[in-house]
Amino acid sequence: MKNRLNLLTILVGSALALYSCDSAENSNAEQSAATSEVTKEPAGVQAPAFNADSAYQFVAKQVAFGPRVPNTAPHKANGDWIISKLKEYGAEVEVQEFKMRAFDGTMLNLRNIIASYNPEAKKRIMLAAHWDTRPFADKDSSNPDKPIDGANDGGSGVAVLLEIARTIQAAEQKPDVGVDLFFFDGEDYGQPDDSDLPYQDDTWCLGSQYWSKNMHEPNYKAKYGILLDMVGAKNARFAREGTSMQYAKNIVDKVWKAGNKLGYSDYFKYVNAPAITDDHSYINAWANIPMIDIVEYNMSSIDGDYFGDYHHRHSDSMSIISPKTLKAVGQTVLHVVYNE
Ligand code: AHN
Ligand code: ZN
């Protein structure tokens, strides 16, 4: 106790000294060491705890609906469930209904869901994920025509966003900024690599394409956005993805710094990865809002695939989901939001 008191006295003393003579040269080595201690950047706000078990249950719930393929009953049920959870968690919810033609000519009935907290705030952060799942398992050697569970690809991003909504609603202290949660539809109906049809541009990310050209609020602006895609697999690694680095390097730096500071250095790696097409591509290029993608990168890929071994295969099921990964991402994003 006495030691602590003494340390406190030294720290407060040198802080006062610094405060009262901050323009004076400081030639005393010992004092400048203590001074650098107190002038370190502030620790920041501690965000409320992100509950990994709750997030895990949100993945399981979605998978239990069945594959969330546009124009099917599980897709409809999942969309309705996301909307009702967001309302339950006190958000202002907007649903954008639209139709878009898929690469194979199918007309898709789609919904973007947008949930706002602190809608009056001018300074806003976008958090995004896609909520549809791929209609086939085109990378799988068995049953490639059957739809996938999409526990990670679709389920995980939604689960983290819903847990963030639940956490904000339950928290005594709310973020200073406005927070908008975007659930994009039709992300994963893109043209397969082995398609017999001629290659077409812009077949992925239909919901974010639509929103970028038809914002739910005309001239909607956010300071920046964070997209979550495949953020729930065991031992996931997140690298500095190319499109994110091109448009929003400062946000990548901010998020990676937060993740590492919070103890998630196993997940947020200071490794550069190639650019991919994902919802953030259209938000950056068409909507002009800087957005990064936290997306799993397969750092030990043997076949050169960017994504994990489960990607667009039937193995993308609950068995690959880890609450620890959901926690690393969710807590990091919450920290960033609470420190804006
Ligand atoms: C590419 O395959 C290049 N982009 C698709 C990104 C994606 C698919 N995310 C989830 N599923
Ligand atoms: Zn996918």
Tab-separated table of C-alpha atoms and ligand atoms in Angstrom:
chain	number	residue	atom	x	y	z
A	1	MET	CA	0.000	0.000	0.000
A	2	LYS	CA	2.802	2.379	1.014
A	3	ASN	CA	4.720	1.577	-2.162
A	4	ARG	CA	1.678	2.154	-4.277
A	5	LEU	CA	1.060	5.440	-2.554
A	6	ASN	CA	4.640	6.478	-3.204
A	7	LEU	CA	4.396	5.524	-6.859
A	8	LEU	CA	1.167	7.451	-7.158
A	9	THR	CA	2.817	10.473	-5.584
A	10	ILE	CA	5.686	10.279	-8.072
A	11	LEU	CA	3.372	9.898	-11.042
A	12	VAL	CA	0.984	12.623	-9.999
A	13	GLY	CA	3.918	14.815	-9.045
A	14	SER	CA	5.582	14.469	-12.402
A	15	ALA	CA	2.272	14.896	-14.178
A	16	LEU	CA	1.746	18.175	-12.332
A	17	ALA	CA	5.329	19.191	-13.103
A	18	LEU	CA	4.723	18.465	-16.743
A	19	TYR	CA	1.432	20.304	-16.735
A	20	SER	CA	2.830	23.416	-15.079
A	21	CYS	CA	5.992	23.751	-17.141
A	22	ASP	CA	5.354	21.889	-20.352
A	23	SER	CA	7.479	24.257	-22.390
A	24	ALA	CA	10.514	23.974	-20.127
A	25	GLU	CA	13.414	21.794	-21.197
A	26	ASN	CA	13.718	18.732	-19.078
A	27	SER	CA	17.317	17.644	-18.656
A	28	ASN	CA	16.793	15.235	-15.785
A	29	ALA	CA	16.885	11.707	-17.193
A	30	GLU	CA	14.982	10.142	-14.346
A	31	GLN	CA	12.256	12.708	-14.522
A	32	SER	CA	11.869	12.402	-18.264
A	33	ALA	CA	11.452	8.630	-17.915
A	34	ALA	CA	8.621	9.207	-15.440
A	35	THR	CA	7.251	11.948	-17.665
A	36	SER	CA	7.151	9.693	-20.703
A	37	GLU	CA	5.172	7.254	-18.541
A	38	VAL	CA	2.408	9.770	-17.908
A	39	THR	CA	2.441	11.333	-21.360
A	40	LYS	CA	1.818	7.950	-23.016
A	41	GLU	CA	-1.367	8.071	-25.022
A	42	PRO	CA	-4.425	7.459	-22.848
A	43	ALA	CA	-5.535	3.864	-22.390
A	44	GLY	CA	-8.871	4.706	-23.923
A	45	VAL	CA	-12.370	3.727	-22.984
A	46	GLN	CA	-13.030	0.165	-21.952
A	47	ALA	CA	-15.827	-1.189	-24.078
A	48	PRO	CA	-18.435	-3.506	-22.562
A	49	ALA	CA	-17.695	-7.219	-22.777
A	50	PHE	CA	-18.618	-9.057	-25.973
A	51	ASN	CA	-20.299	-12.357	-25.061
A	52	ALA	CA	-18.821	-15.098	-27.250
A	53	ASP	CA	-21.334	-17.764	-26.187
A	54	SER	CA	-24.237	-15.554	-27.168
A	55	ALA	CA	-22.603	-14.852	-30.532
A	56	TYR	CA	-22.034	-18.595	-31.012
A	57	GLN	CA	-25.748	-19.221	-30.397
A	58	PHE	CA	-26.572	-16.618	-33.047
A	59	VAL	CA	-24.537	-18.620	-35.578
A	60	ALA	CA	-26.267	-21.856	-34.532
A	61	LYS	CA	-29.705	-20.269	-34.847
A	62	GLN	CA	-29.057	-19.182	-38.423
A	63	VAL	CA	-27.660	-22.569	-39.432
A	64	ALA	CA	-30.760	-24.212	-37.910
A	65	PHE	CA	-32.971	-22.288	-40.359
A	66	GLY	CA	-31.188	-24.134	-43.160
A	67	PRO	CA	-29.127	-22.645	-45.996
A	68	ARG	CA	-30.130	-18.980	-46.397
A	69	VAL	CA	-30.330	-18.999	-50.165
A	70	PRO	CA	-32.336	-16.161	-51.746
A	71	ASN	CA	-35.875	-17.150	-52.860
A	72	THR	CA	-36.095	-19.952	-50.260
A	73	ALA	CA	-38.039	-20.254	-46.985
A	74	PRO	CA	-34.958	-20.390	-44.701
A	75	HIS	CA	-33.693	-17.170	-46.271
A	76	LYS	CA	-37.016	-15.464	-45.605
A	77	ALA	CA	-37.116	-16.816	-42.033
A	78	ASN	CA	-33.556	-15.705	-41.322
A	79	GLY	CA	-34.203	-12.186	-42.595
A	80	ASP	CA	-37.352	-11.915	-40.480
A	81	TRP	CA	-35.437	-13.185	-37.437
A	82	ILE	CA	-32.583	-10.678	-37.895
A	83	ILE	CA	-35.124	-7.828	-38.142
A	84	SER	CA	-36.968	-8.955	-35.015
A	85	LYS	CA	-33.747	-9.329	-32.990
A	86	LEU	CA	-32.608	-5.848	-33.993
A	87	LYS	CA	-35.946	-4.377	-32.919
A	88	GLU	CA	-35.755	-6.340	-29.674
A	89	TYR	CA	-32.317	-4.756	-29.139
A	90	GLY	CA	-33.729	-1.279	-29.510
A	91	ALA	CA	-32.333	-0.323	-32.911
A	92	GLU	CA	-34.117	1.772	-35.489
A	93	VAL	CA	-34.499	-0.703	-38.351
A	94	GLU	CA	-34.876	-0.028	-42.073
A	95	VAL	CA	-35.465	-2.761	-44.610
A	96	GLN	CA	-34.611	-2.221	-48.238
A	97	GLU	CA	-36.445	-4.674	-50.519
A	98	PHE	CA	-35.322	-5.088	-54.101
A	99	LYS	CA	-34.930	-7.556	-56.932
A	100	MET	CA	-31.721	-8.247	-58.792
A	101	ARG	CA	-30.866	-10.697	-61.547
A	102	ALA	CA	-28.227	-13.283	-60.717
A	103	PHE	CA	-25.451	-14.376	-63.128
A	104	ASP	CA	-27.619	-17.363	-64.232
A	105	GLY	CA	-30.694	-15.230	-64.982
A	106	THR	CA	-32.577	-16.016	-61.759
A	107	MET	CA	-34.458	-12.995	-60.434
A	108	LEU	CA	-33.596	-12.788	-56.734
A	109	ASN	CA	-35.837	-11.277	-54.069
A	110	LEU	CA	-33.442	-9.553	-51.727
A	111	ARG	CA	-33.474	-7.440	-48.566
A	112	ASN	CA	-30.792	-5.228	-47.090
A	113	ILE	CA	-31.391	-4.664	-43.364
A	114	ILE	CA	-30.011	-1.539	-41.706
A	115	ALA	CA	-30.119	-1.011	-37.935
A	116	SER	CA	-29.187	2.320	-36.383
A	117	TYR	CA	-28.100	3.313	-32.893
A	118	ASN	CA	-27.943	6.968	-31.916
A	119	PRO	CA	-29.520	8.033	-35.224
A	120	GLU	CA	-29.099	11.759	-34.480
A	121	ALA	CA	-25.298	11.596	-34.238
A	122	LYS	CA	-23.493	13.147	-37.183
A	123	LYS	CA	-20.354	11.084	-36.726
A	124	ARG	CA	-21.262	7.536	-37.742
A	125	ILE	CA	-19.541	4.178	-38.103
A	126	MET	CA	-20.815	1.463	-40.449
A	127	LEU	CA	-20.476	-2.173	-39.448
A	128	ALA	CA	-21.450	-4.689	-42.117
A	129	ALA	CA	-21.832	-8.364	-42.982
A	130	HIS	CA	-23.750	-10.422	-45.548
A	131	TRP	CA	-26.628	-12.564	-44.343
A	132	ASP	CA	-27.301	-14.787	-47.371
A	133	THR	CA	-25.457	-18.035	-48.034
A	134	ARG	CA	-24.080	-19.585	-51.215
A	135	PRO	CA	-26.625	-21.609	-53.234
A	136	PHE	CA	-24.077	-24.324	-54.067
A	137	ALA	CA	-20.854	-25.888	-52.843
A	138	ASP	CA	-18.921	-25.264	-56.021
A	139	LYS	CA	-15.526	-25.994	-54.447
A	140	ASP	CA	-16.659	-29.309	-52.957
A	141	SER	CA	-15.942	-32.616	-54.672
A	142	SER	CA	-19.129	-34.104	-53.266
A	143	ASN	CA	-22.613	-32.688	-53.742
A	144	PRO	CA	-21.340	-29.474	-55.374
A	145	ASP	CA	-24.905	-28.567	-56.418
A	146	LYS	CA	-26.286	-28.603	-52.878
A	147	PRO	CA	-26.350	-25.400	-50.804
A	148	ILE	CA	-23.980	-24.998	-47.855
A	149	ASP	CA	-24.701	-24.318	-44.179
A	150	GLY	CA	-22.596	-21.168	-44.353
A	151	ALA	CA	-21.916	-21.184	-40.611
A	152	ASN	CA	-18.823	-19.097	-41.171
A	153	ASP	CA	-19.554	-17.622	-44.627
A	154	GLY	CA	-22.720	-15.706	-43.772
A	155	GLY	CA	-23.499	-16.880	-40.242
A	156	SER	CA	-20.473	-15.543	-38.370
A	157	GLY	CA	-20.578	-11.913	-39.502
A	158	VAL	CA	-24.299	-11.647	-38.738
A	159	ALA	CA	-23.753	-13.231	-35.321
A	160	VAL	CA	-21.050	-10.734	-34.370
A	161	LEU	CA	-23.198	-7.798	-35.502
A	162	LEU	CA	-26.219	-9.067	-33.545
A	163	GLU	CA	-24.099	-9.558	-30.428
A	164	ILE	CA	-22.777	-6.014	-30.820
A	165	ALA	CA	-26.407	-4.816	-31.021
A	166	ARG	CA	-27.328	-6.782	-27.903
A	167	THR	CA	-24.281	-5.440	-26.062
A	168	ILE	CA	-24.962	-1.805	-26.938
A	169	GLN	CA	-28.584	-2.174	-25.859
A	170	ALA	CA	-27.611	-3.751	-22.520
A	171	ALA	CA	-24.728	-1.372	-21.783
A	172	GLU	CA	-25.094	1.505	-19.385
A	173	GLN	CA	-22.550	3.497	-21.343
A	174	LYS	CA	-23.368	3.901	-25.038
A	175	PRO	CA	-20.865	4.755	-27.776
A	176	ASP	CA	-20.441	8.486	-28.473
A	177	VAL	CA	-20.774	7.897	-32.209
A	178	GLY	CA	-23.751	6.718	-34.201
A	179	VAL	CA	-23.518	3.056	-35.194
A	180	ASP	CA	-25.227	1.594	-38.261
A	181	LEU	CA	-25.305	-2.171	-38.698
A	182	PHE	CA	-25.683	-3.253	-42.339
A	183	PHE	CA	-26.863	-6.741	-43.217
A	184	PHE	CA	-26.315	-7.063	-46.959
A	185	ASP	CA	-28.188	-9.649	-48.979
A	186	GLY	CA	-27.141	-11.448	-52.163
A	187	GLU	CA	-23.407	-11.331	-51.538
A	188	ASP	CA	-22.757	-14.979	-52.248
A	189	TYR	CA	-24.684	-15.656	-55.476
A	190	GLY	CA	-21.647	-14.883	-57.643
A	191	GLN	CA	-20.676	-16.677	-60.828
A	192	PRO	CA	-18.614	-19.827	-60.103
A	193	ASP	CA	-15.077	-20.020	-61.485
A	194	ASP	CA	-15.993	-23.157	-63.443
A	195	SER	CA	-19.212	-21.684	-64.883
A	196	ASP	CA	-20.065	-22.627	-68.469
A	197	LEU	CA	-21.432	-19.126	-69.037
A	198	PRO	CA	-19.155	-16.353	-70.312
A	199	TYR	CA	-17.565	-14.378	-67.501
A	200	GLN	CA	-19.703	-11.480	-66.229
A	201	ASP	CA	-18.614	-8.538	-64.108
A	202	ASP	CA	-20.141	-7.648	-60.750
A	203	THR	CA	-22.008	-10.873	-60.026
A	204	TRP	CA	-21.008	-10.915	-56.318
A	205	CYS	CA	-22.160	-8.571	-53.573
A	206	LEU	CA	-25.549	-7.686	-55.059
A	207	GLY	CA	-26.862	-6.101	-51.849
A	208	SER	CA	-23.930	-3.747	-51.368
A	209	GLN	CA	-24.000	-2.890	-55.076
A	210	TYR	CA	-27.675	-2.019	-54.781
A	211	TRP	CA	-27.246	0.021	-51.603
A	212	SER	CA	-24.273	1.939	-53.031
A	213	LYS	CA	-26.535	3.186	-55.830
A	214	ASN	CA	-29.736	3.435	-53.735
A	215	MET	CA	-28.783	4.516	-50.245
A	216	HIS	CA	-31.516	4.066	-47.620
A	217	GLU	CA	-30.933	7.728	-46.746
A	218	PRO	CA	-29.874	9.854	-49.707
A	219	ASN	CA	-26.333	11.204	-49.146
A	220	TYR	CA	-25.809	8.918	-46.175
A	221	LYS	CA	-22.310	9.422	-44.810
A	222	ALA	CA	-20.169	7.523	-42.364
A	223	LYS	CA	-16.647	8.232	-41.186
A	224	TYR	CA	-15.707	4.682	-42.149
A	225	GLY	CA	-16.946	1.120	-42.220
A	226	ILE	CA	-15.845	-2.317	-41.065
A	227	LEU	CA	-17.016	-5.409	-42.952
A	228	LEU	CA	-17.007	-8.791	-41.215
A	229	ASP	CA	-16.792	-11.868	-43.446
A	230	MET	CA	-15.816	-15.326	-42.254
A	231	VAL	CA	-14.936	-14.193	-38.749
A	232	GLY	CA	-15.813	-17.341	-36.790
A	233	ALA	CA	-13.556	-20.241	-37.780
A	234	LYS	CA	-11.231	-21.910	-35.294
A	235	ASN	CA	-7.687	-20.486	-35.488
A	236	ALA	CA	-8.665	-17.881	-38.059
A	237	ARG	CA	-6.044	-15.393	-39.231
A	238	PHE	CA	-6.916	-11.920	-40.479
A	239	ALA	CA	-4.463	-10.215	-42.811
A	240	ARG	CA	-4.287	-6.678	-44.201
A	241	GLU	CA	-6.410	-7.227	-47.309
A	242	GLY	CA	-5.501	-5.280	-50.443
A	243	THR	CA	-8.706	-3.330	-51.124
A	244	SER	CA	-8.894	-2.320	-47.460
A	245	MET	CA	-5.274	-1.115	-47.591
A	246	GLN	CA	-5.887	0.801	-50.815
A	247	TYR	CA	-8.912	2.740	-49.567
A	248	ALA	CA	-8.674	2.742	-45.784
A	249	LYS	CA	-5.178	1.913	-44.532
A	250	ASN	CA	-5.651	4.142	-41.485
A	251	ILE	CA	-8.680	2.105	-40.434
A	252	VAL	CA	-6.808	-1.167	-40.913
A	253	ASP	CA	-4.054	0.272	-38.705
A	254	LYS	CA	-6.574	1.377	-36.079
A	255	VAL	CA	-8.378	-1.965	-35.941
A	256	TRP	CA	-5.213	-4.070	-35.997
A	257	LYS	CA	-3.694	-1.950	-33.244
A	258	ALA	CA	-6.839	-2.412	-31.120
A	259	GLY	CA	-6.904	-6.171	-31.735
A	260	ASN	CA	-3.261	-6.567	-30.790
A	261	LYS	CA	-3.582	-4.358	-27.718
A	262	LEU	CA	-6.559	-6.387	-26.482
A	263	GLY	CA	-4.532	-9.602	-26.701
A	264	TYR	CA	-5.703	-10.965	-30.037
A	265	SER	CA	-2.356	-10.921	-31.816
A	266	ASP	CA	-2.877	-14.536	-32.901
A	267	TYR	CA	-5.779	-13.343	-35.047
A	268	PHE	CA	-4.867	-9.856	-36.314
A	269	LYS	CA	-1.657	-10.428	-38.253
A	270	TYR	CA	0.618	-7.766	-39.684
A	271	VAL	CA	0.693	-9.589	-43.009
A	272	ASN	CA	-0.374	-8.181	-46.369
A	273	ALA	CA	-2.837	-10.185	-48.440
A	274	PRO	CA	-4.062	-9.707	-52.031
A	275	ALA	CA	-7.168	-7.640	-52.788
A	276	ILE	CA	-10.458	-9.504	-52.954
A	277	THR	CA	-13.925	-8.602	-54.158
A	278	ASP	CA	-16.302	-8.373	-51.227
A	279	ASP	CA	-19.053	-5.985	-50.074
A	280	HIS	CA	-16.434	-3.412	-49.051
A	281	SER	CA	-15.244	-3.165	-52.683
A	282	TYR	CA	-18.516	-1.503	-53.732
A	283	ILE	CA	-18.815	0.593	-50.582
A	284	ASN	CA	-15.330	1.974	-51.250
A	285	ALA	CA	-15.530	2.371	-55.030
A	286	TRP	CA	-19.196	3.265	-55.545
A	287	ALA	CA	-20.433	4.724	-52.246
A	288	ASN	CA	-17.128	6.488	-51.497
A	289	ILE	CA	-17.089	5.421	-47.866
A	290	PRO	CA	-13.763	3.982	-46.679
A	291	MET	CA	-14.438	0.442	-45.515
A	292	ILE	CA	-12.110	-2.351	-44.456
A	293	ASP	CA	-12.764	-6.078	-44.585
A	294	ILE	CA	-11.955	-8.305	-41.636
A	295	VAL	CA	-11.935	-11.548	-43.581
A	296	GLU	CA	-10.121	-14.777	-42.896
A	297	TYR	CA	-6.958	-15.267	-44.909
A	298	ASN	CA	-5.497	-18.727	-45.343
A	299	MET	CA	-1.859	-18.058	-44.554
A	300	SER	CA	-0.860	-21.696	-45.107
A	301	SER	CA	-2.875	-22.290	-48.248
A	302	ILE	CA	-1.485	-25.151	-50.302
A	303	ASP	CA	-3.553	-24.531	-53.428
A	304	GLY	CA	-3.159	-20.746	-53.499
A	305	ASP	CA	-6.745	-20.138	-52.393
A	306	TYR	CA	-7.165	-16.943	-50.392
A	307	PHE	CA	-9.854	-18.474	-48.193
A	308	GLY	CA	-10.020	-21.353	-45.703
A	309	ASP	CA	-10.407	-25.010	-46.669
A	310	TYR	CA	-14.115	-24.913	-45.781
A	311	HIS	CA	-14.840	-22.091	-48.243
A	312	HIS	CA	-17.861	-22.834	-50.471
A	313	ARG	CA	-17.748	-26.438	-49.275
A	314	HIS	CA	-20.060	-28.456	-47.036
A	315	SER	CA	-17.468	-28.306	-44.287
A	316	ASP	CA	-18.545	-24.698	-43.632
A	317	SER	CA	-20.741	-25.954	-40.757
A	318	MET	CA	-20.992	-25.455	-36.975
A	319	SER	CA	-18.072	-27.844	-36.453
A	320	ILE	CA	-15.558	-25.210	-37.614
A	321	ILE	CA	-16.968	-22.351	-35.505
A	322	SER	CA	-15.048	-21.155	-32.443
A	323	PRO	CA	-16.381	-18.764	-29.792
A	324	LYS	CA	-12.782	-17.549	-29.297
A	325	THR	CA	-12.555	-16.232	-32.830
A	326	LEU	CA	-15.963	-14.561	-32.568
A	327	LYS	CA	-14.781	-12.948	-29.325
A	328	ALA	CA	-11.507	-11.667	-30.812
A	329	VAL	CA	-13.362	-9.944	-33.622
A	330	GLY	CA	-16.385	-8.751	-31.660
A	331	GLN	CA	-14.392	-7.338	-28.746
A	332	THR	CA	-11.974	-5.598	-31.100
A	333	VAL	CA	-14.748	-3.974	-33.116
A	334	LEU	CA	-16.575	-2.904	-29.943
A	335	HIS	CA	-13.366	-1.355	-28.634
A	336	VAL	CA	-12.873	0.614	-31.838
A	337	VAL	CA	-16.484	1.851	-31.790
A	338	TYR	CA	-16.329	2.873	-28.132
A	339	ASN	CA	-13.108	4.769	-28.701
A	340	GLU	CA	-14.428	6.969	-31.502
B	1	AHN	C1	-14.281	-13.776	-54.456
B	1	AHN	O1	-14.512	-14.950	-54.525
B	1	AHN	C2	-13.228	-13.124	-55.247
B	1	AHN	N1	-14.937	-12.986	-53.633
B	1	AHN	C3	-15.997	-13.489	-52.853
B	1	AHN	C4	-15.927	-13.050	-51.453
B	1	AHN	C5	-16.788	-13.884	-50.633
B	1	AHN	C6	-17.472	-14.987	-50.997
B	1	AHN	N2	-17.028	-13.709	-49.372
B	1	AHN	C7	-17.817	-14.644	-48.959
B	1	AHN	N3	-18.097	-15.439	-49.935
B	2	ZN	ZN	-19.023	-17.083	-49.928
